Short mmCIF file of C-alpha atoms in Angstrom, two decimals:
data_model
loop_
_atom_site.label_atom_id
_atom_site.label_comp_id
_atom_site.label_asym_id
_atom_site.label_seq_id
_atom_site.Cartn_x
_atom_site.Cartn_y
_atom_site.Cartn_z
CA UNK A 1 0.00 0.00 0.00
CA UNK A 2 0.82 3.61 -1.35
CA UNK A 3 -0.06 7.26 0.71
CA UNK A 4 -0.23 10.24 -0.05
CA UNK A 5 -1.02 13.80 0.92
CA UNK A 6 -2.52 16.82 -0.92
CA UNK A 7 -0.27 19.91 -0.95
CA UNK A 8 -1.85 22.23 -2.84
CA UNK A 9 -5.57 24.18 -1.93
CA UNK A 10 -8.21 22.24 -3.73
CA UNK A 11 -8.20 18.89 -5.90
CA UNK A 12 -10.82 17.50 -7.50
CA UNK A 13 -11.73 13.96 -6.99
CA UNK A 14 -12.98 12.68 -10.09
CA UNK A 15 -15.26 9.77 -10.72
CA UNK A 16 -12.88 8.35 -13.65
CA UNK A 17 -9.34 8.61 -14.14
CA UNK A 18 -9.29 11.78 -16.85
CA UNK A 19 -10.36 15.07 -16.93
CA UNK A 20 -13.80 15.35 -18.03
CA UNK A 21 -15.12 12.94 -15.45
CA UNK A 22 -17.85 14.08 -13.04
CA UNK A 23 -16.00 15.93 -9.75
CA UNK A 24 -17.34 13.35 -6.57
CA UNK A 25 -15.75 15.45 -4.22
CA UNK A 26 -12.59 17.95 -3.49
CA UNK A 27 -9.37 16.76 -1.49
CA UNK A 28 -8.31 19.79 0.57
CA UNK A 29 -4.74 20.96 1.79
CA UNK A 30 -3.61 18.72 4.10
CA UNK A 31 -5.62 15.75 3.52
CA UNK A 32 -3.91 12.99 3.36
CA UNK A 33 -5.16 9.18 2.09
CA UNK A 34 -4.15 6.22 0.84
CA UNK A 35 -2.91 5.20 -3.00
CA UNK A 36 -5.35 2.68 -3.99
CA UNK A 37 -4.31 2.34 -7.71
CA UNK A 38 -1.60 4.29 -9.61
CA UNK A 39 -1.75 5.11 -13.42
CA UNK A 40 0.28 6.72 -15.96
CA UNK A 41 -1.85 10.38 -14.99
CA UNK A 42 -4.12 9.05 -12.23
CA UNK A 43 -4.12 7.54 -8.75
CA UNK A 44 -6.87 5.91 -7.35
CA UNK A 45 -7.10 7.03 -3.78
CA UNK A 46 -9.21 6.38 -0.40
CA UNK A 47 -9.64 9.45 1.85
CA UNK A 48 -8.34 8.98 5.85
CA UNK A 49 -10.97 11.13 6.65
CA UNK A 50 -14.49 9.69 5.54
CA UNK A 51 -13.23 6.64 3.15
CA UNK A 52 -13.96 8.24 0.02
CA UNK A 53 -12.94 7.79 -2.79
CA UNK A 54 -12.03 9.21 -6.41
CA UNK A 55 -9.26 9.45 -9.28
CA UNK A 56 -6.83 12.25 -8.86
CA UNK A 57 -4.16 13.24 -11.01
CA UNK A 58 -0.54 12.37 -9.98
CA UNK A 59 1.17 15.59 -10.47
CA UNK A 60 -1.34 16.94 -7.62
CA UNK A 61 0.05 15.19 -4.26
CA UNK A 62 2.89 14.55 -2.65
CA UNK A 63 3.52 10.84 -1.52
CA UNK A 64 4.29 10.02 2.16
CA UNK A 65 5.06 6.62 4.10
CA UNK A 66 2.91 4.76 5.88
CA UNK A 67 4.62 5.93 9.24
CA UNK A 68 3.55 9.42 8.37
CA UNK A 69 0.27 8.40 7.35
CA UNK A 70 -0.14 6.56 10.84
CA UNK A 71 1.07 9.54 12.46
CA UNK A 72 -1.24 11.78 10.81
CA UNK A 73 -4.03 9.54 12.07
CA UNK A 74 -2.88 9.93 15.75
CA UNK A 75 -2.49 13.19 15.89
CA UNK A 76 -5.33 15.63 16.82
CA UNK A 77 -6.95 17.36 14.12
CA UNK A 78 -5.89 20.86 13.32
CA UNK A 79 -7.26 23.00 10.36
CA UNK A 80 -7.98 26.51 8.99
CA UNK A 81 -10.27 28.81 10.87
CA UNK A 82 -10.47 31.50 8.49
CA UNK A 83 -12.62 31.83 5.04
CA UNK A 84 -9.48 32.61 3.22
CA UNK A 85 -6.09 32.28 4.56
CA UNK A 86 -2.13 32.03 3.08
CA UNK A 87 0.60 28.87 3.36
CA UNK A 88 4.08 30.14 2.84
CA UNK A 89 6.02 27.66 0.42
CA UNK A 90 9.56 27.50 -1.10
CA UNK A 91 11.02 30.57 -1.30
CA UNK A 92 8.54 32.57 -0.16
CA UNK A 93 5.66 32.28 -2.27
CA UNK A 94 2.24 32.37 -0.84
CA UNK A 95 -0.95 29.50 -1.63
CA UNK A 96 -4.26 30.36 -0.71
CA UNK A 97 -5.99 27.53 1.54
CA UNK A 98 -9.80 27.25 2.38
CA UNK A 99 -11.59 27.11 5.23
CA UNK A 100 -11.12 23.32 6.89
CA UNK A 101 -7.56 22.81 5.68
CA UNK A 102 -6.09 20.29 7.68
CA UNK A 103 -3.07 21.63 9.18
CA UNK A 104 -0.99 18.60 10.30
CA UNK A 105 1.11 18.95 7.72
CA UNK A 106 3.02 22.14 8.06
CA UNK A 107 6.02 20.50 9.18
CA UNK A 108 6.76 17.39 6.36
CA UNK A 109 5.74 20.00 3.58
CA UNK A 110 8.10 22.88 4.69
CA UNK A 111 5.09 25.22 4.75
CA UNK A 112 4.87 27.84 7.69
CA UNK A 113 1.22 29.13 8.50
CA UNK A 114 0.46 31.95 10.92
CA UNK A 115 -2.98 32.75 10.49
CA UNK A 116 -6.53 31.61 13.21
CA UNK A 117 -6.41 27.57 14.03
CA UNK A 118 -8.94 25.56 14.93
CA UNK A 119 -8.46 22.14 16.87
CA UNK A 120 -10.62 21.55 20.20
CA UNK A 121 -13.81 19.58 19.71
CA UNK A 122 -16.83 22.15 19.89
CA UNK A 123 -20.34 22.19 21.60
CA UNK A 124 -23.01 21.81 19.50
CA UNK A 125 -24.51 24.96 19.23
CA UNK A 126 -21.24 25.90 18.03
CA UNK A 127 -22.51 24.61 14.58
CA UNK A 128 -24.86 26.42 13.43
CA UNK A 129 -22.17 29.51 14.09
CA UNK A 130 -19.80 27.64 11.66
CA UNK A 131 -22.15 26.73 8.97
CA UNK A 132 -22.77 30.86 9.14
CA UNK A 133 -19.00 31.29 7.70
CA UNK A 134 -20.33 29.75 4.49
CA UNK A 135 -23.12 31.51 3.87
CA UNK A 136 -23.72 32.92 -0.12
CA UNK A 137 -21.07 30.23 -1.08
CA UNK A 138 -22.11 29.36 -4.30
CA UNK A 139 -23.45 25.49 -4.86
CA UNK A 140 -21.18 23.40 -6.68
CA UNK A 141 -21.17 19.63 -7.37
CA UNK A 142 -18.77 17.91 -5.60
CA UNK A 143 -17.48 21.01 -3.55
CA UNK A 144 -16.22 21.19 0.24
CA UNK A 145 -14.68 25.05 0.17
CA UNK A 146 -16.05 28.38 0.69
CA UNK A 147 -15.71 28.92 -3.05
CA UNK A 148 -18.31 26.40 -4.03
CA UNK A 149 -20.05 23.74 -1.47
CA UNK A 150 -22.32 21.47 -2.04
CA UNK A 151 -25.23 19.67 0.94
CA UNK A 152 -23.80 16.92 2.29
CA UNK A 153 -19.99 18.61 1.87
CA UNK A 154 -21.85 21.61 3.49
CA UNK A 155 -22.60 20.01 6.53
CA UNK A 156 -19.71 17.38 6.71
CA UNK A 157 -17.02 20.36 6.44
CA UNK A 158 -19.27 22.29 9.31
CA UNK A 159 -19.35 19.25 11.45
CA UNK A 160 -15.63 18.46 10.62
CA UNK A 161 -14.63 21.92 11.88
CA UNK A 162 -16.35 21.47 14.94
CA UNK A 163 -14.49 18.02 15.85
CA UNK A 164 -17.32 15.46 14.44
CA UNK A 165 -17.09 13.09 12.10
CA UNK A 166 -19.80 13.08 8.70
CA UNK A 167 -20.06 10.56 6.18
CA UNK A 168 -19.43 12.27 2.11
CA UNK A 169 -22.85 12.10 1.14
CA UNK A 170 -26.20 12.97 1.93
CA UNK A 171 -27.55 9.16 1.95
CA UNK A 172 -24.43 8.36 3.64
CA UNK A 173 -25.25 10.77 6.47
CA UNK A 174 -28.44 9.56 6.55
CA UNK A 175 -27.42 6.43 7.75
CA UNK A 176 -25.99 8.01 11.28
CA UNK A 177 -27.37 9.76 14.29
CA UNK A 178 -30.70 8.68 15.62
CA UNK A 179 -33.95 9.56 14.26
CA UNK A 180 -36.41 12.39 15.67
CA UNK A 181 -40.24 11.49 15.69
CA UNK A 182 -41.06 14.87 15.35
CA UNK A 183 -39.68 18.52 13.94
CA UNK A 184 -40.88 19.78 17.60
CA UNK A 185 -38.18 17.61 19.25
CA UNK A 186 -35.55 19.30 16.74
CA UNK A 187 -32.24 20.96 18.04
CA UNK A 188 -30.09 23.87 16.28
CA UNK A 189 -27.61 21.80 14.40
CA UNK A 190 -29.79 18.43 14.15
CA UNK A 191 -29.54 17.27 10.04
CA UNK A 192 -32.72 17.70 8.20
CA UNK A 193 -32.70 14.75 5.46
CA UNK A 194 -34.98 15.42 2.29
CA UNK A 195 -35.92 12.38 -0.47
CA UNK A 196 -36.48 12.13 -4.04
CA UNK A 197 -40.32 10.90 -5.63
CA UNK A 198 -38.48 7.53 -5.68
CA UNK A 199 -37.51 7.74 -1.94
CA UNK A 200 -33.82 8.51 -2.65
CA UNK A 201 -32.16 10.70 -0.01
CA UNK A 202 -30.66 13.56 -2.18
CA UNK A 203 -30.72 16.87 0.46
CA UNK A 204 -29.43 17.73 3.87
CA UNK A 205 -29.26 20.48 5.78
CA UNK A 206 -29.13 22.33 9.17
CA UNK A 207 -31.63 23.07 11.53
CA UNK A 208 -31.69 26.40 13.56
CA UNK A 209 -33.59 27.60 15.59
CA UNK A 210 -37.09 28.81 15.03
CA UNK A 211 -38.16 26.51 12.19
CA UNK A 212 -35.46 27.40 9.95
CA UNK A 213 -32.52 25.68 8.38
CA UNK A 214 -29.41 26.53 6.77
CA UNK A 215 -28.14 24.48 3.66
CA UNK A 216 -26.50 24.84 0.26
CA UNK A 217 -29.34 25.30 -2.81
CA UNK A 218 -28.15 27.15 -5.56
CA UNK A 219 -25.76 28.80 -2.63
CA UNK A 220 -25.62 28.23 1.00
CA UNK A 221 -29.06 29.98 2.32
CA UNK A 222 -31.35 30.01 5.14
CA UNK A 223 -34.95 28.74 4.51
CA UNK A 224 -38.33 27.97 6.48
CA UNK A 225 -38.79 24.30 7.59
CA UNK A 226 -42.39 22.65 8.08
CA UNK A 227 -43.55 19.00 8.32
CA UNK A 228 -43.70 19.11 4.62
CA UNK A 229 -40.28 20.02 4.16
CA UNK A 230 -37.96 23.30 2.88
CA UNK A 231 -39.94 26.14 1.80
CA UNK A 232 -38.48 28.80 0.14
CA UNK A 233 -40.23 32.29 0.61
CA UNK A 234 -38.47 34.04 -2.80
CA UNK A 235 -40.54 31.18 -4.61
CA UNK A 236 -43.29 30.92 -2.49
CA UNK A 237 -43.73 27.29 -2.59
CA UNK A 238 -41.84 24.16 -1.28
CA UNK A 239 -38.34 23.25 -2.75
CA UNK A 240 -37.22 20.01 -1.04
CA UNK A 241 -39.61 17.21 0.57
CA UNK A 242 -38.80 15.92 4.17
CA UNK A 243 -37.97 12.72 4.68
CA UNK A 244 -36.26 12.25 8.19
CA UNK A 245 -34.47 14.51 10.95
CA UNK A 246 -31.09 13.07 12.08
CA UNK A 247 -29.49 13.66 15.83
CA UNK A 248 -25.69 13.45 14.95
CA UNK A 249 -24.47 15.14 18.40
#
C-alpha cells in the first residue's frame, strides 16, 4: 500500500481517471489518504478522513510513508479557521488555503502558516455559528470550500470543523445519528434529510432555531422548515420534501 497527501488548496476527486469525469468530491490541503491504484496520470485514492474515494491526477500530491500516514491519524486534528487564509512555500511564495484545511502537515511539507487555528472539539450549538461562515457560497457539485459547497460537503465540512465526524454524502449521512419522531423535538444543528419521488435521499441540511434551516441550494441559504419540508419564501412554494431529521451530536 501507497499514501499520499494533498499539498496544494483544492483537488478534484474525479469519478474516472481523466479530466472530463464528473467531480465526486474535493481533497483539501492537508488531507492525506491512501494510494489505492496508480496510473500513468491518475491515482486511485481512499480518503483517511471519511473513506472516500475518487481518481486524482498524480502531479497533484505529494507521496508520504505509511509511518507518516499513521502519524497523521494519531495526531489531533488541526485545520484553517479563516474563510481565506495564506501557506508560505519555497522561497517565499504564498498558496491560498480554504476554510477546513487540515493543518498537520506544516512540518513534512516545509510550509509555515500563521494565520486563526482551529483544533478543540466544539459544543453543539457551536454549529450552526460555523455553517454561518459559508453563507452565499455558491453550490457546486462535488465542492467542500467556501468557493463552491455542495449539501452533504456543506454540513460534513461544518461538522468536521467542529471536531465530528460526517459521512461524504447525503444518503451516507443519513445512515448516522438517531432519528427524531417529530420537527418539535428538533435541536439547532440536528440534520434535516430530504428524499427524491423515488424515496432517494438527495438533500441535507441544518436546523436552527425557530423553524429554519441553513443548507446549500443554488448557494448556501437560510430557509423555512415545516412538516412538509424546505420552503423557500423568494418562490413561495416548497423546494425540497422531508424525509427524516437526524441527531448526529
Amino acid at each position: 500500500m501507497q499514501y499520499g497527501i494533498c499539498n496544494l488548496s483544492i483537488v478534484p476527486l474525479r469519478f474516472e481517471p481523466r479530466d472530463p469525469s464528473e467531480m465526486v468530491s474535493q481533497v483539501l490541503y492537508g488531507e492525506h489518504f491512501k494510494i489505492l491504484e496508480i496510473r500513468k496520470k491518475w491515482s486511485k485514492v481512499r480518503l483517511a478522513f471519511d473513506k472516500y474515494e475518487g481518481w486524482i491526477d498524480n502531479i497533484q500530491y505529494v507521496k508520504i510513508t505509511e509511518e507518516q500516514y499513521k502519524k497523521f491519524e494519531q495526531e489531533p486534528s488541526v485545520f484553517s479557521g479563516d474563510l481565506v487564509e495564506f501557506i508560505t512555500c519555497d522561497q517565499n511564495e504564498l498558496m491560498p488555503i480554504p476554510l477546513g484545511a487540515s493543518l498537520l502537515a506544516l512540518d513534512l511539507l516545509q510550509h509555515e502558516y500563521e494565520g486563526h487555528k482551529i483544533g478543540q472539539k466544539q459544543p453543539k450549538e457551536h454549529l450552526v455559528e460555523t455553517a454561518m461562515m459559508y453563507l452565499n457560497t455558491p453550490y457546486l457539485w462535488g465542492g467542500k470550500s467556501n468557493f463552491g459547497i455542495d449539501c452533504s460537503g456543506f454540513t460534513q465540512m461544518v461538522y468536521k470543523l467542529n471536531g465530528y465526524s460526517l459521512l461524504r454524502d447525503a444518503s451516507q449521512q443519513a445512515t448516522q445519528g438517531e432519528a427524531l419522531s417529530f420537527i418539535e423535538e428538533s435541536q439547532p444543528g440536528d440534520l434535516a434529510f430530504f428524499d427524491n419521488e423515488e424515496g432517494n435521499i438527495i438533500h441535507v441540511g441544518i436546523i436552527m432555531k425557530d423553524n429554519y434551516i441553513i443548507h446549500a441550494h443554488g448557494k448556501v441559504r437560510i430557509d423555512r422548515i415545516d412538516h412538509t419540508g424546505i420552503y423557500n419564501t423568494e418562490r413561495r412554494t416548497h423546494t425540497h420534501n422531508l424525509r427524516v431529521i437526524k441527531r448526529i451530536i
